[in-house]
Amino acid sequence: MSFGSGPVMFVMIGFDEGRDDVNAIGIHHPHAPEAGPAAGFEALAALGAAESESEAKAQGLLKEWLSSEQLVQYERNRWFEVVGSKTGKRYRIQERKQQNVYELDAEGRPTRGWCFMPKGSLATGDVMLGQKIALETDEKGAMKVALRFWSEMGLRRFVRWVAATWGRLRSPAARARYKQVK
Amino acid sequence: MSVQIIMDHSGESRFEFDPANEAAVAKATERFKELTGLGYTAAEKTGPGTSRKMTEFDPTATEMLFMPRLVGG
């Protein structure tokens, strides 16, 4: 494999003091001007500012498209819930770019985690909005591409079942039935 | 005025158009076809917190959102 003389993008962002052909944002170019530490920090600051701006715009857009209930949930908890268009299942979308969608049971407890997002390098708000729209308008399509990253463990499910059964046995109705039988 | 919002790395890009202006609607239609052809999902805001998926351009839609196609993570 030859890199030839064209620009090559490196994964790492920063500057390499040992090389004068790698500029501040990692573009390799044989004719690139020498980049010192100051230029590196300036470029990183510019990247940070651009990212903050895109995050702020995406947050604004997300809030425009949330229902008032979802907006309250989001501002309070940094997550909101949506209802799937096909199954009526509830999902919680957390404020992250990936591994942030949880399927909930009837009591609102997470039972499975799903990972899917709009393709590309998008801001967090855009990712969350994409997930909300996908689940609310085309749950089946979203689930076709989604990958499961977490599910409630068998033991945990068993403990919950024991607790629920124990709770039912200790209820006044159950005690009354027991007394009748006795 | 109606608006087409496209999700991108900068957060979003907005293109406003007058639904009464034929040329503007034609351009918006073309943009819709181009983006959906590229795999973008189009959604129309139908109310506070509600939306519907669009499969073809609707000149009466006042707010359209385009997001890149979904991928599993």
Short mmCIF file of C-alpha atoms in Angstrom, two decimals:
data_model
loop_
_atom_site.label_atom_id
_atom_site.label_comp_id
_atom_site.label_asym_id
_atom_site.label_seq_id
_atom_site.Cartn_x
_atom_site.Cartn_y
_atom_site.Cartn_z
CA MET A 1 0.00 0.00 0.00
CA SER A 2 1.37 3.38 -0.92
CA PHE A 3 0.34 6.69 0.57
CA GLY A 4 1.68 8.53 -2.46
CA SER A 5 1.99 12.29 -2.27
CA GLY A 6 -1.67 13.16 -1.53
CA PRO A 7 -3.03 14.24 1.85
CA VAL A 8 -3.70 11.44 4.30
CA MET A 9 -6.01 11.90 7.29
CA PHE A 10 -4.70 10.56 10.59
CA VAL A 11 -7.06 9.50 13.33
CA MET A 12 -5.16 11.38 16.00
CA ILE A 13 -5.89 15.06 16.36
CA GLY A 14 -3.02 17.16 17.58
CA PHE A 15 0.46 18.01 16.52
CA ASP A 16 3.47 15.87 16.24
CA GLU A 17 6.60 17.65 17.32
CA GLY A 18 8.75 15.07 15.61
CA ARG A 19 7.22 15.60 12.18
CA ASP A 20 6.90 18.74 10.18
CA ASP A 21 4.55 17.21 7.63
CA VAL A 22 1.61 16.71 10.02
CA ASN A 23 -0.43 19.81 10.71
CA ALA A 24 -2.50 20.69 13.76
CA ILE A 25 -5.61 18.74 12.84
CA GLY A 26 -3.79 15.69 11.66
CA ILE A 27 -3.71 16.29 7.92
CA HIS A 28 -0.59 14.82 6.44
CA HIS A 29 0.65 16.85 3.56
CA PRO A 30 4.19 16.98 2.22
CA HIS A 31 3.94 20.73 1.64
CA ALA A 32 2.08 21.59 4.83
CA PRO A 33 3.52 24.57 6.70
CA GLU A 34 5.31 23.80 9.91
CA ALA A 35 2.89 23.74 12.80
CA GLY A 36 4.13 24.66 16.23
CA PRO A 37 2.47 24.05 19.58
CA ALA A 38 0.62 27.40 19.47
CA ALA A 39 -0.95 26.61 16.11
CA GLY A 40 -1.94 23.22 17.45
CA PHE A 41 -3.73 24.66 20.44
CA GLU A 42 -5.46 27.27 18.29
CA ALA A 43 -6.73 24.60 15.92
CA LEU A 44 -7.94 22.46 18.82
CA ALA A 45 -9.71 25.47 20.33
CA ALA A 46 -11.38 26.17 16.96
CA LEU A 47 -12.50 22.55 16.73
CA GLY A 48 -13.88 22.71 20.26
CA ALA A 49 -15.78 25.91 19.52
CA ALA A 50 -17.28 24.44 16.34
CA GLU A 51 -18.35 21.33 18.27
CA SER A 52 -19.95 23.43 21.02
CA GLU A 53 -21.83 25.41 18.39
CA SER A 54 -23.13 22.29 16.65
CA GLU A 55 -24.13 20.76 19.99
CA ALA A 56 -26.02 23.94 20.92
CA LYS A 57 -27.85 24.02 17.56
CA ALA A 58 -28.75 20.34 17.87
CA GLN A 59 -30.02 20.86 21.43
CA GLY A 60 -32.25 23.70 20.21
CA LEU A 61 -33.63 21.55 17.40
CA LEU A 62 -34.26 18.61 19.73
CA LYS A 63 -36.17 20.78 22.18
CA GLU A 64 -38.30 22.18 19.33
CA TRP A 65 -39.37 18.65 18.38
CA LEU A 66 -39.98 17.23 21.87
CA SER A 67 -43.45 17.18 23.38
CA SER A 68 -43.88 19.27 26.53
CA GLU A 69 -43.83 16.10 28.64
CA GLN A 70 -40.65 14.87 26.98
CA LEU A 71 -39.05 18.27 27.41
CA VAL A 72 -39.79 18.24 31.16
CA GLN A 73 -38.31 14.73 31.42
CA TYR A 74 -35.25 15.74 29.45
CA GLU A 75 -34.52 18.92 31.37
CA ARG A 76 -34.96 17.11 34.68
CA ASN A 77 -33.17 13.82 33.94
CA ARG A 78 -31.23 14.24 30.68
CA TRP A 79 -33.40 11.50 29.16
CA PHE A 80 -36.92 11.29 27.77
CA GLU A 81 -39.32 8.51 26.87
CA VAL A 82 -40.98 7.70 23.56
CA VAL A 83 -43.63 5.19 22.52
CA GLY A 84 -42.87 2.83 19.65
CA SER A 85 -45.16 3.30 16.65
CA LYS A 86 -45.70 -0.42 16.03
CA THR A 87 -45.65 -2.20 19.39
CA GLY A 88 -46.59 0.62 21.75
CA LYS A 89 -43.52 -0.26 23.85
CA ARG A 90 -41.89 2.52 25.79
CA TYR A 91 -38.25 3.42 25.24
CA ARG A 92 -35.96 5.72 27.18
CA ILE A 93 -33.48 7.79 25.18
CA GLN A 94 -30.55 8.95 27.26
CA GLU A 95 -28.27 11.85 26.51
CA ARG A 96 -25.49 10.01 24.70
CA LYS A 97 -24.55 9.34 21.12
CA GLN A 98 -24.59 5.56 21.31
CA GLN A 99 -25.79 2.69 23.49
CA ASN A 100 -28.40 5.06 24.87
CA VAL A 101 -31.83 3.59 23.98
CA TYR A 102 -33.48 1.36 26.57
CA GLU A 103 -36.66 -0.63 26.15
CA LEU A 104 -38.79 -0.39 29.30
CA ASP A 105 -41.20 -2.80 30.95
CA ALA A 106 -44.66 -1.86 32.20
CA GLU A 107 -43.15 -0.48 35.42
CA GLY A 108 -40.68 1.70 33.53
CA ARG A 109 -37.64 -0.48 34.26
CA PRO A 110 -35.10 -1.03 31.49
CA THR A 111 -35.16 -4.55 30.11
CA ARG A 112 -33.02 -4.23 26.97
CA GLY A 113 -30.58 -1.75 25.53
CA TRP A 114 -30.58 -0.94 21.81
CA CYS A 115 -27.93 0.79 19.79
CA PHE A 116 -28.77 2.61 16.57
CA MET A 117 -28.24 6.14 15.37
CA PRO A 118 -28.33 8.31 12.25
CA LYS A 119 -25.20 7.72 10.19
CA GLY A 120 -22.39 10.25 10.34
CA SER A 121 -20.77 12.51 12.83
CA LEU A 122 -23.76 14.27 14.37
CA ALA A 123 -24.18 16.23 17.58
CA THR A 124 -25.77 14.45 20.55
CA GLY A 125 -29.07 16.33 20.23
CA ASP A 126 -29.38 15.32 16.57
CA VAL A 127 -28.69 11.68 17.40
CA MET A 128 -31.35 11.69 20.11
CA LEU A 129 -33.87 13.42 17.83
CA GLY A 130 -33.17 10.91 15.07
CA GLN A 131 -33.78 8.06 17.51
CA LYS A 132 -37.02 9.63 18.76
CA ILE A 133 -38.41 10.16 15.26
CA ALA A 134 -37.36 6.68 14.16
CA LEU A 135 -39.10 4.98 17.09
CA GLU A 136 -42.21 7.14 16.92
CA THR A 137 -42.72 6.93 13.17
CA ASP A 138 -41.02 3.70 12.06
CA GLU A 139 -40.24 1.48 15.04
CA LYS A 140 -40.02 -1.60 12.83
CA GLY A 141 -37.41 0.03 10.59
CA ALA A 142 -35.38 1.19 13.57
CA MET A 143 -35.43 -2.26 15.16
CA LYS A 144 -34.25 -3.80 11.89
CA VAL A 145 -30.92 -2.01 12.16
CA ALA A 146 -30.67 -1.76 15.96
CA LEU A 147 -28.16 -3.91 17.79
CA ARG A 148 -28.87 -5.11 21.29
CA PHE A 149 -26.10 -4.15 23.68
CA TRP A 150 -27.63 -5.04 27.01
CA SER A 151 -30.44 -7.14 28.42
CA GLU A 152 -31.65 -7.87 31.87
CA MET A 153 -29.72 -10.83 33.26
CA GLY A 154 -31.56 -14.06 34.03
CA LEU A 155 -30.66 -13.95 37.71
CA ARG A 156 -31.86 -10.39 38.09
CA ARG A 157 -35.12 -11.29 36.37
CA PHE A 158 -35.50 -14.27 38.75
CA VAL A 159 -34.89 -12.10 41.82
CA ARG A 160 -37.56 -9.68 40.58
CA TRP A 161 -39.99 -12.55 40.07
CA VAL A 162 -39.32 -13.87 43.61
CA ALA A 163 -39.79 -10.38 45.05
CA ALA A 164 -43.04 -9.87 43.14
CA THR A 165 -44.37 -13.29 44.18
CA TRP A 166 -43.36 -12.68 47.80
CA GLY A 167 -45.14 -9.34 47.69
CA ARG A 168 -48.29 -10.98 46.34
CA LEU A 169 -48.18 -13.71 49.05
CA ARG A 170 -47.91 -11.09 51.77
CA SER A 171 -50.79 -9.00 50.46
CA PRO A 172 -53.94 -8.72 52.65
CA ALA A 173 -55.99 -10.52 49.97
CA ALA A 174 -53.59 -13.46 49.92
CA ARG A 175 -53.57 -13.65 53.72
CA ALA A 176 -57.35 -13.67 53.78
CA ARG A 177 -57.43 -16.51 51.25
CA TYR A 178 -54.90 -18.45 53.33
CA LYS A 179 -57.00 -18.03 56.46
CA GLN A 180 -60.10 -19.26 54.60
CA VAL A 181 -58.30 -22.37 53.39
CA LYS A 182 -56.88 -22.99 56.83
CA MET B 1 -42.74 30.28 5.15
CA SER B 2 -41.93 26.58 5.21
CA VAL B 3 -38.61 25.14 6.18
CA GLN B 4 -36.49 22.12 5.36
CA ILE B 5 -34.02 21.23 8.12
CA ILE B 6 -31.11 18.95 7.37
CA MET B 7 -29.13 17.33 10.17
CA ASP B 8 -25.42 17.61 9.56
CA HIS B 9 -22.09 17.84 11.38
CA SER B 10 -22.71 21.54 12.08
CA GLY B 11 -25.94 20.75 13.94
CA GLU B 12 -28.38 21.62 11.19
CA SER B 13 -28.80 23.51 7.93
CA ARG B 14 -32.09 25.29 7.25
CA PHE B 15 -33.62 26.09 3.88
CA GLU B 16 -36.70 28.25 3.99
CA PHE B 17 -39.09 28.50 1.08
CA ASP B 18 -42.38 30.18 0.25
CA PRO B 19 -45.01 27.49 -0.50
CA ALA B 20 -46.82 30.00 -2.73
CA ASN B 21 -43.77 30.44 -4.93
CA GLU B 22 -43.69 27.78 -7.64
CA ALA B 23 -39.98 28.04 -8.29
CA ALA B 24 -39.18 27.76 -4.58
CA VAL B 25 -41.47 24.73 -4.24
CA ALA B 26 -39.80 23.11 -7.25
CA LYS B 27 -36.40 23.64 -5.64
CA ALA B 28 -37.66 22.27 -2.32
CA THR B 29 -39.10 19.24 -4.13
CA GLU B 30 -35.78 18.67 -5.84
CA ARG B 31 -33.95 18.93 -2.51
CA PHE B 32 -36.41 16.44 -0.99
CA LYS B 33 -35.84 13.94 -3.79
CA GLU B 34 -32.09 14.37 -3.69
CA LEU B 35 -31.85 13.83 0.06
CA THR B 36 -34.25 10.89 0.24
CA GLY B 37 -32.43 9.41 -2.75
CA LEU B 38 -29.24 9.59 -0.72
CA GLY B 39 -30.92 7.60 2.04
CA TYR B 40 -32.04 10.43 4.30
CA THR B 41 -35.27 9.92 6.25
CA ALA B 42 -37.74 12.78 5.92
CA ALA B 43 -40.18 13.62 8.69
CA GLU B 44 -42.84 16.28 8.98
CA LYS B 45 -43.60 17.95 12.27
CA THR B 46 -47.33 17.47 12.74
CA GLY B 47 -47.75 19.00 16.17
CA PRO B 48 -45.96 19.56 19.47
CA GLY B 49 -43.78 16.48 19.88
CA THR B 50 -45.41 14.57 17.04
CA SER B 51 -44.21 13.84 13.54
CA ARG B 52 -44.82 11.57 10.57
CA LYS B 53 -42.46 9.92 8.16
CA MET B 54 -42.64 11.37 4.64
CA THR B 55 -42.14 9.22 1.59
CA GLU B 56 -42.90 11.95 -0.91
CA PHE B 57 -42.77 15.72 -0.95
CA ASP B 58 -45.81 17.48 0.49
CA PRO B 59 -45.98 21.19 -0.32
CA THR B 60 -48.35 21.77 2.60
CA ALA B 61 -45.78 20.53 5.14
CA THR B 62 -44.44 23.56 6.95
CA GLU B 63 -41.53 21.93 8.76
CA MET B 64 -39.58 19.02 7.32
CA LEU B 65 -36.59 17.35 8.92
CA PHE B 66 -34.05 15.22 7.08
CA MET B 67 -31.82 12.86 8.98
CA PRO B 68 -29.18 10.48 7.66
CA ARG B 69 -30.22 6.84 7.42
CA LEU B 70 -30.08 4.78 10.58
CA VAL B 71 -27.26 2.40 11.34
CA GLY B 72 -26.78 -0.08 14.14
CA GLY B 73 -24.08 0.80 16.65
#
